[in-house]
mmCIF file of C-alpha atoms in Angstrom:
data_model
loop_
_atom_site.group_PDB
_atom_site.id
_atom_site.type_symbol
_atom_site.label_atom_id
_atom_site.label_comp_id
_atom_site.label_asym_id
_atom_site.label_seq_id
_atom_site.Cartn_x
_atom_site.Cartn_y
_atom_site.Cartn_z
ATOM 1 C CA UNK J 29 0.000 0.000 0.000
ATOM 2 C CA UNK J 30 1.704 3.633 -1.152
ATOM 3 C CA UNK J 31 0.666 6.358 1.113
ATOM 4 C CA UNK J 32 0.928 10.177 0.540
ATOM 5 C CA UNK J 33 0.641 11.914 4.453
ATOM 6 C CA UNK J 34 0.271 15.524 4.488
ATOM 7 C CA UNK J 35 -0.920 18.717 6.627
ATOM 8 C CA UNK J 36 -2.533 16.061 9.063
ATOM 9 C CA UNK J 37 -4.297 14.105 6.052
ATOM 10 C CA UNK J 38 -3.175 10.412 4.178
ATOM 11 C CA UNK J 39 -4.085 9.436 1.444
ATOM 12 C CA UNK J 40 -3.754 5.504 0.561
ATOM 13 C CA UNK J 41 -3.381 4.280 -2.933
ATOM 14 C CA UNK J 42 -5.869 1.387 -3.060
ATOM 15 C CA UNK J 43 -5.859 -0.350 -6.589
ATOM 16 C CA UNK J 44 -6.442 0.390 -10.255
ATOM 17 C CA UNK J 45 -8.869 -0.874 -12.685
ATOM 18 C CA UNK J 46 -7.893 -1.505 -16.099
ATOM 19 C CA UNK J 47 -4.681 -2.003 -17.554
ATOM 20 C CA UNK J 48 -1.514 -2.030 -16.047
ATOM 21 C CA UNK J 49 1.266 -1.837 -18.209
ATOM 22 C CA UNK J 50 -0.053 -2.540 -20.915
ATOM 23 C CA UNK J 51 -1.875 -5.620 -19.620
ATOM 24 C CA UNK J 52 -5.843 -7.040 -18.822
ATOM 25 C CA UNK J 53 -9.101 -5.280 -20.323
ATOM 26 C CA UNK J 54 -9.563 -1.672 -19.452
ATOM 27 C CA UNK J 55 -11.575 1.334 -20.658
ATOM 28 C CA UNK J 56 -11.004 3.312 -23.968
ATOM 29 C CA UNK J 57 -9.912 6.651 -23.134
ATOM 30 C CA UNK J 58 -11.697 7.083 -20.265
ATOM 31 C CA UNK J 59 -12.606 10.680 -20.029
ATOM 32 C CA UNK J 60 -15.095 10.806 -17.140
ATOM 33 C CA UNK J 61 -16.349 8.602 -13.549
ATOM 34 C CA UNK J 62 -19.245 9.420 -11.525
ATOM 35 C CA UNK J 63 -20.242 7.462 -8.512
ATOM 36 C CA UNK J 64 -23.138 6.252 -6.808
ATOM 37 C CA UNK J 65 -24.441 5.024 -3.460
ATOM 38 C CA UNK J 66 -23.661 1.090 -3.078
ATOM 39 C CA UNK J 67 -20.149 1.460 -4.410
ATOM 40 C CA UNK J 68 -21.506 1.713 -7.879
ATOM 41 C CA UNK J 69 -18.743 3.395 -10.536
ATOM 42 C CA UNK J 70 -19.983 4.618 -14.293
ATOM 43 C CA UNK J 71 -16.918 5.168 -16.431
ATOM 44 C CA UNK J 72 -17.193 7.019 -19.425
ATOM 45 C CA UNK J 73 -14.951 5.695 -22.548
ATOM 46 C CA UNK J 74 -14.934 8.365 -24.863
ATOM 47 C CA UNK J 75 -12.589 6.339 -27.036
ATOM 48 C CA UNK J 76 -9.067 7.285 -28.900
ATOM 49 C CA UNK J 77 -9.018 10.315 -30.387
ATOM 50 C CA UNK J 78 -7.336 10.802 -33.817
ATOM 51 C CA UNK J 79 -8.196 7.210 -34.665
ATOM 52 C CA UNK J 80 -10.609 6.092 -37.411
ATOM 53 C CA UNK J 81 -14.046 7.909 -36.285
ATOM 54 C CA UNK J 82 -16.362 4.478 -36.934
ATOM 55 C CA UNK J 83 -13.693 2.472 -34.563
ATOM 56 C CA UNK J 84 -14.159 5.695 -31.495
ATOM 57 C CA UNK J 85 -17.497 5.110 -31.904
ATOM 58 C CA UNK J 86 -17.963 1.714 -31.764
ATOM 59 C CA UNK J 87 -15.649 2.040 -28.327
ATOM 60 C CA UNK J 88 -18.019 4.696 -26.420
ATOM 61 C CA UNK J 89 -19.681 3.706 -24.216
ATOM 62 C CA UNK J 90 -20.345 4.004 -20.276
ATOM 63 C CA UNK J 91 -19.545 1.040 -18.264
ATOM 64 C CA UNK J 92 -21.160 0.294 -15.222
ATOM 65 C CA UNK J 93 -19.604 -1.262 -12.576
ATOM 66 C CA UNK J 94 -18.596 -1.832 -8.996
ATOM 67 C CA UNK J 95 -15.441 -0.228 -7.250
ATOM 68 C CA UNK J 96 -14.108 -3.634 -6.514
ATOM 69 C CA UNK J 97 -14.090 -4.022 -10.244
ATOM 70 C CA UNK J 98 -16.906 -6.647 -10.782
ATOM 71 C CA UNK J 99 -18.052 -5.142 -14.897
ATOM 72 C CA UNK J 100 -22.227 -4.756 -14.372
ATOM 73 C CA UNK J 101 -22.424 -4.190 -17.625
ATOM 74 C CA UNK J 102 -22.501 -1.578 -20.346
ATOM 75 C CA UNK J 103 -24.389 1.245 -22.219
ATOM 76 C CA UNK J 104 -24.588 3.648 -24.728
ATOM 77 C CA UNK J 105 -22.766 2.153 -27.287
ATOM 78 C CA UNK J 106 -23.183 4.237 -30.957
ATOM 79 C CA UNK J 107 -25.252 6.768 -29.164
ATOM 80 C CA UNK J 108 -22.607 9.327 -29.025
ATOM 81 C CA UNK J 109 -20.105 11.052 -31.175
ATOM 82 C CA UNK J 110 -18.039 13.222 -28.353
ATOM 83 C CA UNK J 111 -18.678 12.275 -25.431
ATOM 84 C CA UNK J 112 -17.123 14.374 -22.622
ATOM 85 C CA UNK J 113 -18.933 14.236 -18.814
ATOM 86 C CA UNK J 114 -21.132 12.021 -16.811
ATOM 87 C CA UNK J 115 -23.129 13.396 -13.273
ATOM 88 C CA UNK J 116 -25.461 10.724 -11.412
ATOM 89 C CA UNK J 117 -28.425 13.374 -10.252
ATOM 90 C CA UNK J 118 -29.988 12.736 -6.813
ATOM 91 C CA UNK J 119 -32.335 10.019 -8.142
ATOM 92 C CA UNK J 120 -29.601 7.906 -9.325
ATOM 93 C CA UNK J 121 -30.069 8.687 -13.188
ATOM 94 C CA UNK J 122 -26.868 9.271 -15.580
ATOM 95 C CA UNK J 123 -26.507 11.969 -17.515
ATOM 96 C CA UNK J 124 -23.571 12.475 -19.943
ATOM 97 C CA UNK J 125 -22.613 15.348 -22.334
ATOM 98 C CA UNK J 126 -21.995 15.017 -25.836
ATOM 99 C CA UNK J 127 -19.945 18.189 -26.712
ATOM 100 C CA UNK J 128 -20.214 17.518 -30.650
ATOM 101 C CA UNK J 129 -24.080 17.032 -30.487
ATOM 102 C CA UNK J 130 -24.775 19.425 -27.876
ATOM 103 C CA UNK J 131 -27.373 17.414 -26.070
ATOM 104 C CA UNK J 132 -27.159 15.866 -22.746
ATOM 105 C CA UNK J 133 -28.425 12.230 -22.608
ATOM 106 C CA UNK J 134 -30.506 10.904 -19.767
ATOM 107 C CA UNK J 135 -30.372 6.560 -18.669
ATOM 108 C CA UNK J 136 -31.263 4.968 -16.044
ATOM 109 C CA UNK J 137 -29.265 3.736 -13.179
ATOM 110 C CA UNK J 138 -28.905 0.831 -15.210
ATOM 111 C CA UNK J 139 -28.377 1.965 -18.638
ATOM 112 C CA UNK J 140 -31.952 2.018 -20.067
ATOM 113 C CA UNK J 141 -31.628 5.254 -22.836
ATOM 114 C CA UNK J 142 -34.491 7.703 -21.126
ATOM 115 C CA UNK J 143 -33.790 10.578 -23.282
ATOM 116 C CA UNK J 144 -32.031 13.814 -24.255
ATOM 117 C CA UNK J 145 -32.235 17.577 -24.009
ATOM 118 C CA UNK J 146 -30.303 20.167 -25.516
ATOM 119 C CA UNK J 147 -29.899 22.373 -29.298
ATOM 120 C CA UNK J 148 -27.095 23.991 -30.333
ATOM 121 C CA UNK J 149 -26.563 27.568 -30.395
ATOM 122 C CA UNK J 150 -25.449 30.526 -28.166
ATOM 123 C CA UNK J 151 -28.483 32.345 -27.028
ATOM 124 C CA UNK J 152 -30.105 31.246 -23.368
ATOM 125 C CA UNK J 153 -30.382 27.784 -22.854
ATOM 126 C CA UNK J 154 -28.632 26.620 -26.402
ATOM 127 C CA UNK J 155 -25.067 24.900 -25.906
ATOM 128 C CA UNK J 156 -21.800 25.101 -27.598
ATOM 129 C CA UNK J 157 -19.816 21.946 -26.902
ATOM 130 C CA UNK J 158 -21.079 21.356 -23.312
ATOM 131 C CA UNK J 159 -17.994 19.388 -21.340
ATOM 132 C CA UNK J 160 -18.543 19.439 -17.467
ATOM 133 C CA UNK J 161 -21.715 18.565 -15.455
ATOM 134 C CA UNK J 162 -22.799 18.380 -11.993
ATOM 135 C CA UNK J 163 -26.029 18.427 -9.772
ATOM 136 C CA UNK J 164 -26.812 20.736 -6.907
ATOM 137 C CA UNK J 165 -28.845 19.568 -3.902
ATOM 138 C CA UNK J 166 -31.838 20.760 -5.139
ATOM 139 C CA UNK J 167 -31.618 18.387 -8.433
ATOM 140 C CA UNK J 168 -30.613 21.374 -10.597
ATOM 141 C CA UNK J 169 -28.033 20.820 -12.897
ATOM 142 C CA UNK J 170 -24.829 22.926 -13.949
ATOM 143 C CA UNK J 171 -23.542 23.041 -17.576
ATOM 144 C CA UNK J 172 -19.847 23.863 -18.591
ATOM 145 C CA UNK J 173 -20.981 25.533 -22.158
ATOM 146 C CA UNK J 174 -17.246 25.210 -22.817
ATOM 147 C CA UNK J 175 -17.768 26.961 -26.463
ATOM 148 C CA UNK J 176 -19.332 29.796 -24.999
ATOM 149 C CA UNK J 177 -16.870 30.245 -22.166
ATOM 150 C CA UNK J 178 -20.288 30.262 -19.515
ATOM 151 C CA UNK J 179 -21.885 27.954 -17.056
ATOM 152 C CA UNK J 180 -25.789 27.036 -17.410
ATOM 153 C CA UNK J 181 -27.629 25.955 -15.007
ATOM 154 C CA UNK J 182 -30.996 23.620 -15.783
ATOM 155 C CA UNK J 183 -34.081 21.838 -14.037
ATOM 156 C CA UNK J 184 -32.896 17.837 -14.166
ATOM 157 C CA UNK J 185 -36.076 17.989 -17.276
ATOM 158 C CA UNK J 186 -33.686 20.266 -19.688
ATOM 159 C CA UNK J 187 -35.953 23.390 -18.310
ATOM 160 C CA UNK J 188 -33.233 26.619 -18.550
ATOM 161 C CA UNK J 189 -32.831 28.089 -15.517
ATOM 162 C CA UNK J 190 -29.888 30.533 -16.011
ATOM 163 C CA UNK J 191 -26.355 31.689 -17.316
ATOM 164 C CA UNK J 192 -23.138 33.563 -15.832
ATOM 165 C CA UNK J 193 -19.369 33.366 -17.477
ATOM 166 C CA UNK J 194 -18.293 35.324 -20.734
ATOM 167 C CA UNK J 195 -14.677 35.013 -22.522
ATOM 168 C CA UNK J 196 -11.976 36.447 -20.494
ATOM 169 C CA UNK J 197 -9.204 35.976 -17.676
ATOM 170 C CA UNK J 198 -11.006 38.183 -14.809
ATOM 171 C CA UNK J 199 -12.682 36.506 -12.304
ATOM 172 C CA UNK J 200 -16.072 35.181 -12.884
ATOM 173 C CA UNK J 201 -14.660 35.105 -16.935
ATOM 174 C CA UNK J 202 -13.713 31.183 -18.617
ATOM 175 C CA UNK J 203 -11.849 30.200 -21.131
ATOM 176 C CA UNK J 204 -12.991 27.412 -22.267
ATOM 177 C CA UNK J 205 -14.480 25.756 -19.084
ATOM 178 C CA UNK J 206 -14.368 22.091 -18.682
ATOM 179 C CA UNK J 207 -15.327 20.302 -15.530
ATOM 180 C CA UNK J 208 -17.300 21.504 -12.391
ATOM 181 C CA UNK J 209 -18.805 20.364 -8.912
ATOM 182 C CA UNK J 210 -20.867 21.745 -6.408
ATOM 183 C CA UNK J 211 -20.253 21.247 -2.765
ATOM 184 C CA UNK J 212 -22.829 21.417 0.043
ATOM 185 C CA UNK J 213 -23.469 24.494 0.305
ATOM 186 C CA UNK J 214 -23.871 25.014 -3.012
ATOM 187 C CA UNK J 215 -20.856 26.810 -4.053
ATOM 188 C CA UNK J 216 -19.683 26.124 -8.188
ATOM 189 C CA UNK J 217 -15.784 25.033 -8.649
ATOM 190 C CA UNK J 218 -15.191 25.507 -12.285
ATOM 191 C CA UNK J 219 -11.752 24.472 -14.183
ATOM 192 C CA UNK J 220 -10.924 27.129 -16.241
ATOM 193 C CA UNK J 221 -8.818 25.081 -18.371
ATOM 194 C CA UNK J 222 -7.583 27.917 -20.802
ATOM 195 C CA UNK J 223 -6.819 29.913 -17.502
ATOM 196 C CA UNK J 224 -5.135 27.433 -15.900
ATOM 197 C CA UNK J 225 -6.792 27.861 -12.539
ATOM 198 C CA UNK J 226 -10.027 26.940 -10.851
ATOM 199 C CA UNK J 227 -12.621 29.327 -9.952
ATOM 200 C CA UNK J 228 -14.715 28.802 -7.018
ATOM 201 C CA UNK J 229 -18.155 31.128 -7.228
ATOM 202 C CA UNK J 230 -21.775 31.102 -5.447
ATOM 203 C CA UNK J 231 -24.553 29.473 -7.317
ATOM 204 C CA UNK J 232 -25.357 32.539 -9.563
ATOM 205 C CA UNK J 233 -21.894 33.298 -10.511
ATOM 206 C CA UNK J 234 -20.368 35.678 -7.604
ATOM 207 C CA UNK J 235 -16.672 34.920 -7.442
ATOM 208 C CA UNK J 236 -15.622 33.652 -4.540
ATOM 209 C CA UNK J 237 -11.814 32.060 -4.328
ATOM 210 C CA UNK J 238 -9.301 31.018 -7.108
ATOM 211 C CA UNK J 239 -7.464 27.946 -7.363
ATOM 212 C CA UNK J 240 -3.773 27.207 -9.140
ATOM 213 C CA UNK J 241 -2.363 30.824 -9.129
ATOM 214 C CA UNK J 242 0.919 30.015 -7.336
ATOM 215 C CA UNK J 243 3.067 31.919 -9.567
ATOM 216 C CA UNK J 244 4.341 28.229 -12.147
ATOM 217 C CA UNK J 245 2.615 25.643 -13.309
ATOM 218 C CA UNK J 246 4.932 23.097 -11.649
ATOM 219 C CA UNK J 247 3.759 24.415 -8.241
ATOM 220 C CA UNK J 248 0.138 25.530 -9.652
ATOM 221 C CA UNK J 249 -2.335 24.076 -12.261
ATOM 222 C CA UNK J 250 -1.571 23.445 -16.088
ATOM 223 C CA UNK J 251 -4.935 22.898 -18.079
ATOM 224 C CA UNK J 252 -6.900 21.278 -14.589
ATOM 225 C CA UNK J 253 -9.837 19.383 -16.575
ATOM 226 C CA UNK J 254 -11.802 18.205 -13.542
ATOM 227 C CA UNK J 255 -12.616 19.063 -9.399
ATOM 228 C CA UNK J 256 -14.484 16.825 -6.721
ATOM 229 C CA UNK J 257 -15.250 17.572 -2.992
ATOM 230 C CA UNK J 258 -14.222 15.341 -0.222
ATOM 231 C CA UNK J 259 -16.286 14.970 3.140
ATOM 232 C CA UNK J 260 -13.745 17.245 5.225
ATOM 233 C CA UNK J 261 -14.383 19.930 2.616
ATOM 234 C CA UNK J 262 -10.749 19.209 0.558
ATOM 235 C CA UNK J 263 -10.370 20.481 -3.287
ATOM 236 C CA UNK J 264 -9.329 17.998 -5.630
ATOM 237 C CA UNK J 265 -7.858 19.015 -8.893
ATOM 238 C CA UNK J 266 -7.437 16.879 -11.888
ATOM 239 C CA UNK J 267 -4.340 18.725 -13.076
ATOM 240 C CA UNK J 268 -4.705 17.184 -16.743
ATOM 241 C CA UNK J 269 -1.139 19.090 -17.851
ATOM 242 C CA UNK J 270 1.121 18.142 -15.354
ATOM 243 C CA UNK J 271 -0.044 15.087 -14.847
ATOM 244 C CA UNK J 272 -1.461 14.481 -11.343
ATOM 245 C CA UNK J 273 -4.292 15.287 -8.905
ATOM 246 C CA UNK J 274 -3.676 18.513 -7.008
ATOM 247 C CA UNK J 275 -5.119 19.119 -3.192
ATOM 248 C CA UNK J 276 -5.939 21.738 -1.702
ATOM 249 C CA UNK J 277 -7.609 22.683 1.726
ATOM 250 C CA UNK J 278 -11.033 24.450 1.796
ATOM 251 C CA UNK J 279 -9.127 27.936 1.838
ATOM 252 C CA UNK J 280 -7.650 27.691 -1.248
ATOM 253 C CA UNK J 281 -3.783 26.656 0.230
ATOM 254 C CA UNK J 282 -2.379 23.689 -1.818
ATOM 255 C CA UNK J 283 -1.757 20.472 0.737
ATOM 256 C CA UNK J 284 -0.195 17.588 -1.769
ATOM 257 C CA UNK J 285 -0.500 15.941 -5.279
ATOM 258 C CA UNK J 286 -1.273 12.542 -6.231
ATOM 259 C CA UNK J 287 0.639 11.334 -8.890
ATOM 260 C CA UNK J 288 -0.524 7.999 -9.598
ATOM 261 C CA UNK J 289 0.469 4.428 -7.933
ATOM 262 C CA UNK J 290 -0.490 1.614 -9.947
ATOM 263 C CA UNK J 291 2.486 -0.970 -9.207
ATOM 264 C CA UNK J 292 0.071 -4.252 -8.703
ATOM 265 C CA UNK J 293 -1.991 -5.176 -11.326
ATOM 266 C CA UNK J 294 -5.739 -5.086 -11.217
ATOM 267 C CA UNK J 295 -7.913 -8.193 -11.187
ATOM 268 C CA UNK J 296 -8.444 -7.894 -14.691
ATOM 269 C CA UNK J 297 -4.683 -7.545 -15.746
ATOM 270 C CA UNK J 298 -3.894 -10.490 -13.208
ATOM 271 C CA UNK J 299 -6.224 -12.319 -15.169
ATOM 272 C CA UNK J 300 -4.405 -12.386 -18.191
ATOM 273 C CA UNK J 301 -0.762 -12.588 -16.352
ATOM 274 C CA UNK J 302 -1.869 -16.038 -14.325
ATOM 275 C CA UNK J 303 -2.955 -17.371 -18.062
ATOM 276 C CA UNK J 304 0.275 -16.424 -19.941
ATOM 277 C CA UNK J 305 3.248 -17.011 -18.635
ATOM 278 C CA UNK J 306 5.276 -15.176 -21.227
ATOM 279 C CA UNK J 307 3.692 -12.025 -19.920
ATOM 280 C CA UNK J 308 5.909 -12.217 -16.893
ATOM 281 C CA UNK J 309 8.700 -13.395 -18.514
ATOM 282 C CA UNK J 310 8.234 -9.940 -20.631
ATOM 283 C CA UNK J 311 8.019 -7.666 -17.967
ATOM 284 C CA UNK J 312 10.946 -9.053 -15.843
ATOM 285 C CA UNK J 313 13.128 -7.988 -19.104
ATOM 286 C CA UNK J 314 11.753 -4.351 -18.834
ATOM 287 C CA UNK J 315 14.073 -2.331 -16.430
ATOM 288 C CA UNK J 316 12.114 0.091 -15.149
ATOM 289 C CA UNK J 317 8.134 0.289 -15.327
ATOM 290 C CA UNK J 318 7.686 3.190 -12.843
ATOM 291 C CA UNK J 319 6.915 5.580 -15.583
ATOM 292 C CA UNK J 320 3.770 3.382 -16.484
ATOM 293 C CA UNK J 321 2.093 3.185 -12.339
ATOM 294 C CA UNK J 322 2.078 7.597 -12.600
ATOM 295 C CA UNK J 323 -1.099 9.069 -14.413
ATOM 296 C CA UNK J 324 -1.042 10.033 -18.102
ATOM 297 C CA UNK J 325 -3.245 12.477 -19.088
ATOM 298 C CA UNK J 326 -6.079 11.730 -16.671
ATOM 299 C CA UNK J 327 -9.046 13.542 -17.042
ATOM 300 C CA UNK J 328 -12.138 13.101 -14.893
ATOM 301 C CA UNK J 329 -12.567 12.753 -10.638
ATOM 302 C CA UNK J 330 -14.812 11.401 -8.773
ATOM 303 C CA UNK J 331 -15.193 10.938 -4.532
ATOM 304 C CA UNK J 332 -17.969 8.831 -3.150
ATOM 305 C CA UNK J 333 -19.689 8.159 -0.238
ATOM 306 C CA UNK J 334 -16.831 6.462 1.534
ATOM 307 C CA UNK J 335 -14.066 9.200 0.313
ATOM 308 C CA UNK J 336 -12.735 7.203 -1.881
ATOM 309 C CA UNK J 337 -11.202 8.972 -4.752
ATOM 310 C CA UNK J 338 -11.474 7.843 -8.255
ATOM 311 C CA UNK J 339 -9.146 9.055 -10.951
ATOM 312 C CA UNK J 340 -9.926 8.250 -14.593
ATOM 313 C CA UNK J 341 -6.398 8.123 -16.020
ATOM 314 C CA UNK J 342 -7.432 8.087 -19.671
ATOM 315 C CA UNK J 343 -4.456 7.744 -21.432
ATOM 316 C CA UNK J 344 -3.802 4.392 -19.735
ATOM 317 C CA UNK J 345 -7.029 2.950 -20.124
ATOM 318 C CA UNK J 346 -7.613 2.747 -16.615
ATOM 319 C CA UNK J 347 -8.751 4.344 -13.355
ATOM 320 C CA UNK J 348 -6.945 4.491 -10.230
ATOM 321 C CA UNK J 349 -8.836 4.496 -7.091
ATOM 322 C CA UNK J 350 -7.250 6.160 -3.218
ATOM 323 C CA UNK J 351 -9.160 6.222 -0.014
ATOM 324 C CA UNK J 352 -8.589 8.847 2.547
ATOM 325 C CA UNK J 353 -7.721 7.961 5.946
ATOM 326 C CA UNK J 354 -9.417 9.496 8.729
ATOM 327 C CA UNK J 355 -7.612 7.899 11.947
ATOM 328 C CA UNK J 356 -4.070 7.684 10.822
ATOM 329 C CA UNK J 357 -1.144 8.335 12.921
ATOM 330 C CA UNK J 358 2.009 8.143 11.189
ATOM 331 C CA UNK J 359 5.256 6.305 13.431
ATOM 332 C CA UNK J 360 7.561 8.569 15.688
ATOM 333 C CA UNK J 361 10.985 7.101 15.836
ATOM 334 C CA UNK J 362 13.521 8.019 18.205
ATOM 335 C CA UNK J 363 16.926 7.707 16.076
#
């Protein structure tokens, strides 16, 4: 077990699902998690960009699973053509973004297609490559309209509600939003991806507190794609350009990073390593495979009701999942 101890606060690395190395079944490109209640995970595999469109599409899909990686099955398959975000709303639906479609389509907690909501455009309500999504306690839902650098906000039924944002690097300005949360008292943490920072601001678009201004992006925030919440009120950043989850503490002060810990491999790449014995001759010939246990390009957080934290790390085909200890007392030694 890898531990990262900070400020009063661990964090253990728990176990991956998907590939490691190279090895076992995983996801394809997966861009986005969401959790609910039960230790149910929905993974969204967006698929490989850059690749032959008909083979991405065949490949997206949301999986539905549980967090100790037994598959439940799978859905929307051919239903998408961009896929970006998923949110479970308060009465366990799904809903996922599809930023080349501009809709936002609705299933069931287990995958049944319920329907969709959305046009494109720029006026009130319209979207313009919507990327993030999240639900407030009330069951409304928040929109990153990432081509029109604003946030919407909607009834769960697609009924517009209202808009704040506009281009620009001032506070309460995006550009080119991409994920977003809301915490419990009903505060909106957008990452400003183009601004490299996240901006915290109340539910109609006051700014509150920014996130990842700390002067370089090796010490601050480098396109941050995605935030989540944890219990004791902790920010976690999905810092998509440098390549690891940033924390910080409910003021705003950065704590520690995750980096990514994947050494053992995950049920399904032990699978295939107990059937082939050639795969471990193959990776006792590779030197060093540290590089390949760190994220790579992850993209989309999640933290559920056990504050666990679930990292989709989408250019490895995998997530990574950490749980947060809340009695841990790290050893004195008298040397």
């Amino acid at each position: 077990m890898l531990t990262t101890t900070a400020q009063g606060r661990t964090w253990n690395f728990s176990h991956a699902i998907g590939r490691i190395a190279g090895v076992g079944e995983g996801f394809f490109g997966p861009t986005a998690v969401a959790t609910a209640p039960g230790g149910i995970l929905y993974v969204l595999n967006r698929g490989h960009a850059g690749g032959d469109l008909g083979v991405t599409v065949q490949n997206q899909r949301v999986s539905r699973l549980t967090i100790d990686q037994e598959l439940l099955g799978e859905f929307g398959r051919m239903e998408f053509t961009w896929p970006v975000a998923l949110a479970v709303a308060p009465d366990g639906r799904v809903f996922c973004t599809d930023e080349h479609r501009n809709f936002i389509a609705i299933y069931s907690p287990e995958g049944e297609r319920l329907g969709q909501w959305g046009e494109p455009g720029d006026g009130p309500g319209h979207m313009s490559g919507p990327s993030g999504i999240a639900f407030d306690n009330d069951g409304n839902v928040y929109v990153a309209d990432t081509g029109s650098n604003r946030i919407q906000r909607f009834t769960s039924d697609g009924e517009y509600i209202s808009n704040w944002g506009g281009p620009g690097n001032a506070p309460g300005q995006f550009n080119r939003p991409w994920g977003l949360t809301v915490d419990a008292e009903g505060s909106v943490y957008v990452a400003d991806w183009g601004n490299d920072r996240v901006q915290k601001l109340t539910a109609d678009g006051a700014h509150l507190m920014t996130l990842g201004n700390e002067n370089t992006h090796m010490s601050g925030l480098l396109r941050p794609s995605d935030i989540a919440i944890d219990s004791a009120g902790d920010i976690y950043v999905v810092d998509w350009g440098n390549n690891r989850v940033r924390i910080y503490d409910p003021s705003g002060s950065p704590i520690a990073s995750l980096n990514g810990d994947a050494q053992e491999f995950s049920k399904w790449a032990k699978a295939v390593v107990e059937s082939n014995p050639d795969v471990v001759k193959a990776f006792r010939r590779v030197d060093d495979l540290s590089p390949m246990y760190r994220f790579h390009r992850p993209t989309g957080i999640a933290i559920d009701e056990h504050d666990r934290i679930i990292v989709s790390d989408t250019n490895r085909g995998r997530v990574q999942v950490y749980a947060r200890e809340t009695d841990f007392t790290e050893a004195q030694f008298n040397l």
